[in-house]
Short mmCIF file of C-alpha atoms in Angstrom, two decimals:
data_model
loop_
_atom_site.label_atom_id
_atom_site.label_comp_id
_atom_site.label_asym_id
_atom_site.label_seq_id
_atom_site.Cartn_x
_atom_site.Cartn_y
_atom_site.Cartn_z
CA UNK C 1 -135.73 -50.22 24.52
CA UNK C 2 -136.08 -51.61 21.12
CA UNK C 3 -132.94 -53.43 19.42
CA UNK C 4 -132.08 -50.93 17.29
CA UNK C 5 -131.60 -48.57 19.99
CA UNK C 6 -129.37 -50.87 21.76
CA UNK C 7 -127.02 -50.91 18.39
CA UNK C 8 -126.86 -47.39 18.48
CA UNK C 9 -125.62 -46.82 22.37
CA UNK C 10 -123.35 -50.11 21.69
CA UNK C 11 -121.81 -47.91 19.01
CA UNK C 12 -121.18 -44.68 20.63
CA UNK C 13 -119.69 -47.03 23.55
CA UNK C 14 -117.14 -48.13 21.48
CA UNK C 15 -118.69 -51.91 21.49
CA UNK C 16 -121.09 -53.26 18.46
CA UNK C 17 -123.56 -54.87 19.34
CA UNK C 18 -123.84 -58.67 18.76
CA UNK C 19 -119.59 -58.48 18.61
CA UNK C 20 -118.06 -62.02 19.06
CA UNK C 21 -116.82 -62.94 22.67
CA UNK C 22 -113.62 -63.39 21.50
CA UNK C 23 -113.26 -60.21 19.72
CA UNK C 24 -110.51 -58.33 21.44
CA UNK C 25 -111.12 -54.37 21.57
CA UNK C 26 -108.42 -52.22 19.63
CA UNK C 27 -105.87 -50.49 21.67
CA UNK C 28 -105.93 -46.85 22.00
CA UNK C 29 -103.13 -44.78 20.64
CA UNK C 30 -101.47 -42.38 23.53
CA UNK C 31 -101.21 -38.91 22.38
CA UNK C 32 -97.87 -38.17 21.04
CA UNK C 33 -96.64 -34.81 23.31
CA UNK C 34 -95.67 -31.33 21.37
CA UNK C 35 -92.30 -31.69 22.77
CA UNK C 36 -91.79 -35.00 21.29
CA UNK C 37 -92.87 -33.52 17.68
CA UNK C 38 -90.70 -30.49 18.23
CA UNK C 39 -87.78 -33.24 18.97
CA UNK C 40 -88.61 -35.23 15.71
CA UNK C 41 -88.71 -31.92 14.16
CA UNK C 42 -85.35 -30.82 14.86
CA UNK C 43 -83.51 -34.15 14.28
CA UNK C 44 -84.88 -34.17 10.59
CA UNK C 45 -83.42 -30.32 10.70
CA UNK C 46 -79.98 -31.81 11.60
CA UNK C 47 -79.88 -34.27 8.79
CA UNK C 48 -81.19 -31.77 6.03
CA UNK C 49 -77.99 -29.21 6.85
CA UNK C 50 -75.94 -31.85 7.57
CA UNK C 51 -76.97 -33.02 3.54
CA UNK C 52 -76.63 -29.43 2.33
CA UNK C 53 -73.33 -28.99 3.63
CA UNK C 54 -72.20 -32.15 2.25
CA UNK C 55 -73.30 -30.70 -1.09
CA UNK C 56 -71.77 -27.80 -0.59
CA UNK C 57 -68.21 -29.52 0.17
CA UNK C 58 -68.86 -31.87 -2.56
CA UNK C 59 -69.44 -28.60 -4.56
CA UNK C 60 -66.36 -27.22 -3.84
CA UNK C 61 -64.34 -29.96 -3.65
CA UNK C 62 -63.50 -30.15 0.12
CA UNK C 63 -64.26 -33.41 0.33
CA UNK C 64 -62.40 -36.26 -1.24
CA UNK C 65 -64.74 -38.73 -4.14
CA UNK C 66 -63.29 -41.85 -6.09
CA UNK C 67 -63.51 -41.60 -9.74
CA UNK C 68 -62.17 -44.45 -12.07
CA UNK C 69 -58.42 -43.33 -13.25
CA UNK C 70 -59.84 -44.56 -16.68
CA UNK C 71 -61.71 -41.09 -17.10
CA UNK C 72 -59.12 -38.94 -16.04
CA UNK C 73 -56.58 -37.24 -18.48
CA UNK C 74 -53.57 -35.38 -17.45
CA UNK C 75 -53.70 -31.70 -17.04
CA UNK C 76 -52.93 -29.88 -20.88
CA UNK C 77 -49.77 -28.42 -19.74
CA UNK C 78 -47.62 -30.89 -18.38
CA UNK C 79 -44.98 -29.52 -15.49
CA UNK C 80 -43.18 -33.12 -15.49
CA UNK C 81 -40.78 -34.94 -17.77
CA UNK C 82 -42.19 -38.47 -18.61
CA UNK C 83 -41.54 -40.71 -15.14
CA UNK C 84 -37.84 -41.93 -15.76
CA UNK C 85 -37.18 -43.55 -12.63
CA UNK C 86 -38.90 -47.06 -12.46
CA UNK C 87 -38.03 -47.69 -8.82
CA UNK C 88 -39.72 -44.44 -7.60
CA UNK C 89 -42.67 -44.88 -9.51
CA UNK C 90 -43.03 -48.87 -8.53
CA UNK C 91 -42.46 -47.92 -4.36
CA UNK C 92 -45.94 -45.72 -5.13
CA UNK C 93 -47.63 -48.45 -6.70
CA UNK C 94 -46.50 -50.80 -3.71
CA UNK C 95 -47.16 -48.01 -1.32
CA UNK C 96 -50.71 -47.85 -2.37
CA UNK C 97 -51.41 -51.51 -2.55
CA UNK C 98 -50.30 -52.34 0.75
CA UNK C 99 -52.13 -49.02 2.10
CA UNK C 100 -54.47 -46.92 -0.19
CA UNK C 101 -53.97 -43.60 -1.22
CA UNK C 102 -53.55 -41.28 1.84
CA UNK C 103 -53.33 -38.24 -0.44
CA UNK C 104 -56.38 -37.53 -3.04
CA UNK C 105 -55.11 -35.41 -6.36
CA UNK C 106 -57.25 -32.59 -7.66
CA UNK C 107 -59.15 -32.77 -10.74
CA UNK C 108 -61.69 -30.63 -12.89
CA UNK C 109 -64.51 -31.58 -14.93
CA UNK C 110 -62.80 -32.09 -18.61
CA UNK C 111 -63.55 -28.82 -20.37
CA UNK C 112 -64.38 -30.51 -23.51
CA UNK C 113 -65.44 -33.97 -22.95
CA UNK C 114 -68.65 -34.66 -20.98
CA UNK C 115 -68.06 -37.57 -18.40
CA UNK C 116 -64.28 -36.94 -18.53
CA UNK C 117 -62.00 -35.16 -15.84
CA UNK C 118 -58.36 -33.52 -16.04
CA UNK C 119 -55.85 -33.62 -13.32
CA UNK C 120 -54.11 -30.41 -11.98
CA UNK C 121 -51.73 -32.96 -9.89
CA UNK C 122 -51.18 -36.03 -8.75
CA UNK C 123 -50.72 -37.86 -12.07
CA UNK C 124 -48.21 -40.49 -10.40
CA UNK C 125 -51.12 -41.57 -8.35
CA UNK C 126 -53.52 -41.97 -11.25
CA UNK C 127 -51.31 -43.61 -13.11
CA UNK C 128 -50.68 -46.21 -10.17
CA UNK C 129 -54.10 -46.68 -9.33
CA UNK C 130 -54.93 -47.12 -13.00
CA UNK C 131 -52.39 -49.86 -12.98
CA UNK C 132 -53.61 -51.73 -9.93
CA UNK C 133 -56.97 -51.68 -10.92
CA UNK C 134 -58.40 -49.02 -7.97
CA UNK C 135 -60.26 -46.05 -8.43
CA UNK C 136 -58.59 -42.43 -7.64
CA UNK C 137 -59.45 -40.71 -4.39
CA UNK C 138 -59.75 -36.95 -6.06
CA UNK C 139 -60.98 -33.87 -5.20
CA UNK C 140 -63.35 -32.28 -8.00
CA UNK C 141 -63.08 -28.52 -8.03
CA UNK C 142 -64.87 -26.09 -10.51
CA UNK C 143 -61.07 -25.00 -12.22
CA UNK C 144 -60.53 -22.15 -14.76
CA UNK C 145 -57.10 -22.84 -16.99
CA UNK C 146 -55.49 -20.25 -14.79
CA UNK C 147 -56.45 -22.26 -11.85
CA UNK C 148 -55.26 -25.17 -12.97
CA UNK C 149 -51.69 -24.21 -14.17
CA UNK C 150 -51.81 -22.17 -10.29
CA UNK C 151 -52.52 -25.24 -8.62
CA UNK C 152 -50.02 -27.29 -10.59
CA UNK C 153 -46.93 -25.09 -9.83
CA UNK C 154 -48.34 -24.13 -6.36
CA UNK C 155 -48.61 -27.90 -5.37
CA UNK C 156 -44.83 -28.68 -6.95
CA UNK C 157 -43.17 -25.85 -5.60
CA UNK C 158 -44.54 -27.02 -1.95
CA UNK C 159 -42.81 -30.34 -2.65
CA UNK C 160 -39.43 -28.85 -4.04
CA UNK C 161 -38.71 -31.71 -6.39
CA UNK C 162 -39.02 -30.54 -10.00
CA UNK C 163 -36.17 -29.99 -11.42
CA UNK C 164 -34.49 -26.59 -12.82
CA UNK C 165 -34.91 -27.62 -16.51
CA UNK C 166 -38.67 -29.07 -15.94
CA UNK C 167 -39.58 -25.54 -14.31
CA UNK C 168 -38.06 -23.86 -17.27
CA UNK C 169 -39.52 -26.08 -19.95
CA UNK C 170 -43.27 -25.46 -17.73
CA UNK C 171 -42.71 -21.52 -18.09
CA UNK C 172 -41.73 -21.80 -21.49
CA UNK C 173 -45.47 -23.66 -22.23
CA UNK C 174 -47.18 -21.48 -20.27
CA UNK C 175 -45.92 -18.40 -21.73
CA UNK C 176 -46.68 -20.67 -25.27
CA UNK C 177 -50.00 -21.24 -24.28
CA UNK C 178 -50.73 -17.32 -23.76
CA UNK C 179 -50.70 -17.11 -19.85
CA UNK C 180 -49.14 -13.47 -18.69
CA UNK C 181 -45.75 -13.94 -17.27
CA UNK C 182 -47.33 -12.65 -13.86
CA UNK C 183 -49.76 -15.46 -13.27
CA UNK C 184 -46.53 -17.73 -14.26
CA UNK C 185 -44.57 -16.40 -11.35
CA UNK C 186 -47.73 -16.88 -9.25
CA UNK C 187 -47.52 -20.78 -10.55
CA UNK C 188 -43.98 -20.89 -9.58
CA UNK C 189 -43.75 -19.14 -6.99
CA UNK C 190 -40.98 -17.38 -8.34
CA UNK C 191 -40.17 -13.63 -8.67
CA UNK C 192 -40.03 -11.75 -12.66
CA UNK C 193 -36.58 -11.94 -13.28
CA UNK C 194 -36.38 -16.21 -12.35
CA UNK C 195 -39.40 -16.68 -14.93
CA UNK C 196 -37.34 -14.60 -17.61
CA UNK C 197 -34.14 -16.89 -16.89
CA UNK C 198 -36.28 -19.85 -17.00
CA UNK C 199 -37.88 -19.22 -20.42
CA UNK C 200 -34.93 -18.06 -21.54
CA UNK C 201 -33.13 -20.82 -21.24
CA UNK C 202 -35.53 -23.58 -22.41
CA UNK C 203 -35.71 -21.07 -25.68
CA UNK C 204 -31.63 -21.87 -25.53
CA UNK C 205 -32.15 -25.94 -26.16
CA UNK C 206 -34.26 -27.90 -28.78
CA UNK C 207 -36.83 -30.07 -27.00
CA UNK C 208 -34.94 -32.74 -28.57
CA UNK C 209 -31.47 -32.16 -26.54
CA UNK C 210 -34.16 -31.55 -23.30
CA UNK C 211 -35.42 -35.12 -23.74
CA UNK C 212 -32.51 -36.63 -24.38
CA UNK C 213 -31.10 -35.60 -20.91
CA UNK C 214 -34.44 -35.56 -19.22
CA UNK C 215 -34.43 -34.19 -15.80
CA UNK C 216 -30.94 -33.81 -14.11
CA UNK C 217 -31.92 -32.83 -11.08
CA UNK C 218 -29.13 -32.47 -9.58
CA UNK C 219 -27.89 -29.65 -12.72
CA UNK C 220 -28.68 -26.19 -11.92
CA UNK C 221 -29.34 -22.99 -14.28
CA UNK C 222 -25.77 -22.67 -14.05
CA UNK C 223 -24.73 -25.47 -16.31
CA UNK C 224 -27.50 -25.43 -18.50
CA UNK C 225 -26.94 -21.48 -19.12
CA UNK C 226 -23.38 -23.12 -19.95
CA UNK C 227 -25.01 -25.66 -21.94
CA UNK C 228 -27.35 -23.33 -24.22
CA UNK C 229 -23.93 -21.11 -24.76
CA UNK C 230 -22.12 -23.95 -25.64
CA UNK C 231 -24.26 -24.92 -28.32
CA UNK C 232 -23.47 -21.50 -30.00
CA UNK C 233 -20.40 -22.32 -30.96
CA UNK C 234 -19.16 -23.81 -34.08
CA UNK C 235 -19.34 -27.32 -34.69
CA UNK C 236 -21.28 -27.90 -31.62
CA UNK C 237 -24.88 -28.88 -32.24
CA UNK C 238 -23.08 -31.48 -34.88
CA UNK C 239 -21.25 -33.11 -32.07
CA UNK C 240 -23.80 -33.03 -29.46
CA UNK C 241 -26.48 -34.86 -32.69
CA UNK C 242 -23.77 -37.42 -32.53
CA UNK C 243 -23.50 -37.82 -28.66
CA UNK C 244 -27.28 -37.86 -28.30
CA UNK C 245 -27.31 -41.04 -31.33
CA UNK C 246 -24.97 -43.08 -29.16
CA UNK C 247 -26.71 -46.19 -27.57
CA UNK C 248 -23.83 -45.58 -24.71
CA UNK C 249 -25.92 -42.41 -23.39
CA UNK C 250 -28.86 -44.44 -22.70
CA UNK C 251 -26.74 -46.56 -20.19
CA UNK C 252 -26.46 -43.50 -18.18
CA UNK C 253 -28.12 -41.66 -15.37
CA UNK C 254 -29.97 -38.53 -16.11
CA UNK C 255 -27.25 -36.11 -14.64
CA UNK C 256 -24.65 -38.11 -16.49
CA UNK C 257 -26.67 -37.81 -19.87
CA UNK C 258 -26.05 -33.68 -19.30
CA UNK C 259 -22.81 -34.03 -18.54
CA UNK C 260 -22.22 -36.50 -21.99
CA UNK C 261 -23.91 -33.73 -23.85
CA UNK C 262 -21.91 -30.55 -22.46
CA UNK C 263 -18.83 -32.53 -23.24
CA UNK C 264 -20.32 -32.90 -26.85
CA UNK C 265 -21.09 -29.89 -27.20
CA UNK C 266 -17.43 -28.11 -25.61
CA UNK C 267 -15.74 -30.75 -27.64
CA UNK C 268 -13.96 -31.87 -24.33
CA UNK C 269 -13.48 -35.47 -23.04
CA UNK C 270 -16.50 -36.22 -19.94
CA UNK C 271 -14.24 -36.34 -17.16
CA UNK C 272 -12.41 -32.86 -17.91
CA UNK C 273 -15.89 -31.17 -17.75
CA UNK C 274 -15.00 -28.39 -14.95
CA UNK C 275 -17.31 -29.69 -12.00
CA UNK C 276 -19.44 -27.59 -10.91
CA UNK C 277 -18.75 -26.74 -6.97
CA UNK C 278 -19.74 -24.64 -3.79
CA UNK C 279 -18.47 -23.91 -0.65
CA UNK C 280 -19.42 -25.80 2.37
CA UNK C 281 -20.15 -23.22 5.38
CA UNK C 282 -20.50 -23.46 8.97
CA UNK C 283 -23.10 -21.90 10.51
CA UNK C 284 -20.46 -19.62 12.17
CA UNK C 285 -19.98 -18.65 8.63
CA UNK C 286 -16.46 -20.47 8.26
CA UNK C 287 -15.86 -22.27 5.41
CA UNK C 288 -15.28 -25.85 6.18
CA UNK C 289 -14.65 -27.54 2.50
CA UNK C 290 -15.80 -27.46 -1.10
CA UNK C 291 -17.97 -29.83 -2.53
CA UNK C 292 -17.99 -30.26 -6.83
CA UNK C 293 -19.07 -32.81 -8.79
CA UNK C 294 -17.80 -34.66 -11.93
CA UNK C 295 -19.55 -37.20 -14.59
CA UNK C 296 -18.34 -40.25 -11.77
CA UNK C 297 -18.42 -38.80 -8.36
CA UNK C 298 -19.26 -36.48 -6.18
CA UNK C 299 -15.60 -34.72 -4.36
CA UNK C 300 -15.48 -33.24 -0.60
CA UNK C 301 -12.54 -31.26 -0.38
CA UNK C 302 -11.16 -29.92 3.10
CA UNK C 303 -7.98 -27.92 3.58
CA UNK C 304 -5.78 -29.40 6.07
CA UNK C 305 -3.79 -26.35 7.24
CA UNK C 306 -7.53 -24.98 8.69
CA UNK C 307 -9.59 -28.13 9.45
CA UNK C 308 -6.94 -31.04 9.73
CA UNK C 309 -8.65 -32.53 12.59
CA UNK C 310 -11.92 -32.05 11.15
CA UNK C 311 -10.77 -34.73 8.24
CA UNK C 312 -10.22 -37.02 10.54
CA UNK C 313 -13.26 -36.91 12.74
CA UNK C 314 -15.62 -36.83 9.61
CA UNK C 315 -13.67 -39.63 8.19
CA UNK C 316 -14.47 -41.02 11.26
CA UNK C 317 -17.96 -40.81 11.08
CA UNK C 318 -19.15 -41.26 7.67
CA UNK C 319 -20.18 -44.95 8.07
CA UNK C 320 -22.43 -43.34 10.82
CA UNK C 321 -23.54 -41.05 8.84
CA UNK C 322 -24.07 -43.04 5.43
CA UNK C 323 -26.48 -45.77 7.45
CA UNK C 324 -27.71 -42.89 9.05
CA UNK C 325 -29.02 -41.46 5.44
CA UNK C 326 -30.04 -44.32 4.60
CA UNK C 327 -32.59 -45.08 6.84
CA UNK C 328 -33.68 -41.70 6.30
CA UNK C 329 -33.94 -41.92 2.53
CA UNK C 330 -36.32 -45.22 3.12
CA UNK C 331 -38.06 -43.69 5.50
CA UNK C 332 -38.88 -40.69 3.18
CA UNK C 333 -39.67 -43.60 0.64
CA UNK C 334 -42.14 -45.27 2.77
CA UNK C 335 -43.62 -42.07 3.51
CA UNK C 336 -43.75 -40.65 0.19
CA UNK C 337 -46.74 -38.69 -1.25
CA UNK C 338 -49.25 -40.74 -2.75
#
């Protein structure tokens, strides 16, 4: 057998002829098994709907994204007064700092400016993240206008703390801004004849005597129906100019402010403003006292013929009861939504 046809074999053997000593042969690869392909198969499955649901959450804003609270603007309607109370608004910022933002707010892509968003809620937080330098936890959610003013109220009436005269003043701007009086009940979750008494009173008072009282919270539609009539009478919207130019109103509390104003405007001194009052019931049904309140203090009244011993026992436990409400009222503090 010639050389050549040695080189040949060699090759077909897997071994060239003339190959070094040293020359190690290369290892053969073990067949990879159908089951193991089907197995590699479906784990790149999982991960590709795994991805396309996170798009699809990220589409619809089910899941939470950070955005920088410089590029978000406040929704075009606002349903809140400007933040008047310093130490609610700096127990956010601290609550945040100390332990992120447990609750994301819900924004849209800004209708008119590309790269921009607009909150529905949750301004506070912005603002406080915005402050302290973190980006907003947020959920982005395709939003038509109606959407937006729905989710506002909707959010707010969940959380019971706007005031009477900030619902009425957000009615009044909706109804301003052309939404149907049906989608604002939807927003407030209030029935037709509440959203006419709403926009009818904020109609009653200039924006001007609204801001210079600011919320009140603890004023219902009561007084400020009293209020708006008041300011019908002669004389009235002179006095109540004068009241509202008076450095000593912006000493006082917000519900103090109305009360400044309604004497103004009855030409009455503050404390001989008629309190407003209700009865305080059992759940028996039997009334137990009255409760009103003037421009200083709040009055618990209980008639001693009836409830004598009552007095006494309550009297007994109000320091209870006061440390009792306080640690409550921190606790709601320290729990507050952010």
């Amino acid at each position: 057998m010639n050389k050549r046809t040695q080189s040949i074999r060699s090759m077909f053997a897997g071994q060239s002829d003339g190959a070094d000593a040293g020359e190690q042969k290369r290892p053969t690869l073990s067949r990879v098994t159908s089951g193991a392909v089907r197995s590699l198969k479906d784990t790149f499955s999982d991960v590709e709907r795994e991805y396309e649901a996170l798009r699809a959450q990220l589409a619809t804003g089910q899941v939470a994204i950070e955005i920088d609270p410089a590029l978000i603007d406040p929704s075009p309607l606002a349903d809140r007064f400007v933040e008047q109370d310093a130490a609610t608004f700096d127990a956010l910022k601290t609550s945040i700092s100390e332990r992120g933002q447990e609750i994301p707010v819900l924004v849209r892509q800004h209708p008119t400016i590309a790269g921009r968003f607009q909150s529905a809620y949750g301004h506070r937080r912005v603002r406080a993240a915005r402050e302290l330098g973190l980006p907003v936890k947020a959920y982005l959610r395709p939003l038509s206008d109606e959407d937006l003013v729905v989710a506002q109220g909707l959010e707010n009436s969940a959380r019971e703390d706007l005031s009477f005269i900030e619902r009425a003043v957000f009615a009044a701007r909706l109804e301003d801004a052309g939404f149907q009086r049906a989608l604002i009940q939807t927003a407030l979750s209030v029935d037709r004849a509440e959203v006419s008494k709403l926009i009818a009173v904020s109609r009653a008072l200039s924006r001007e005597i609204v801001d210079a009282i600011g919320r009140a919270p603890k004023i219902g539609r009561g007084r400020w129906q009293a209020l708006a009539d008041a300011l019908k009478t002669p004389g009235a919207s002179v006095r109540v100019a004068a009241a509202m130019a008076s450095a000593k109103l912006g000493t006082k509390a917000t519900d103090d402010r109305f009360i400044a104003v309604l004497s103004a405007a009855n030409a009455v001194e503050e404390d001989k403003v008629p309190a407003s009052s209700m009865s305080v019931v059992s759940l028996s049904g039997e009334e137990i006292g009255k409760v009103s309140m003037t421009s200083a203090q709040w009055r618990l009244s209980v008639n001693r013929a009836k409830n004598d011993g009552f007095a006494g026992y309550l009297a007994a436990k109000l320091p209870a009861l006061y440390d009792a409400y306080r640690e409550a009222e921190q606790a709601g503090k320290d729990g507050a939504e952010h």
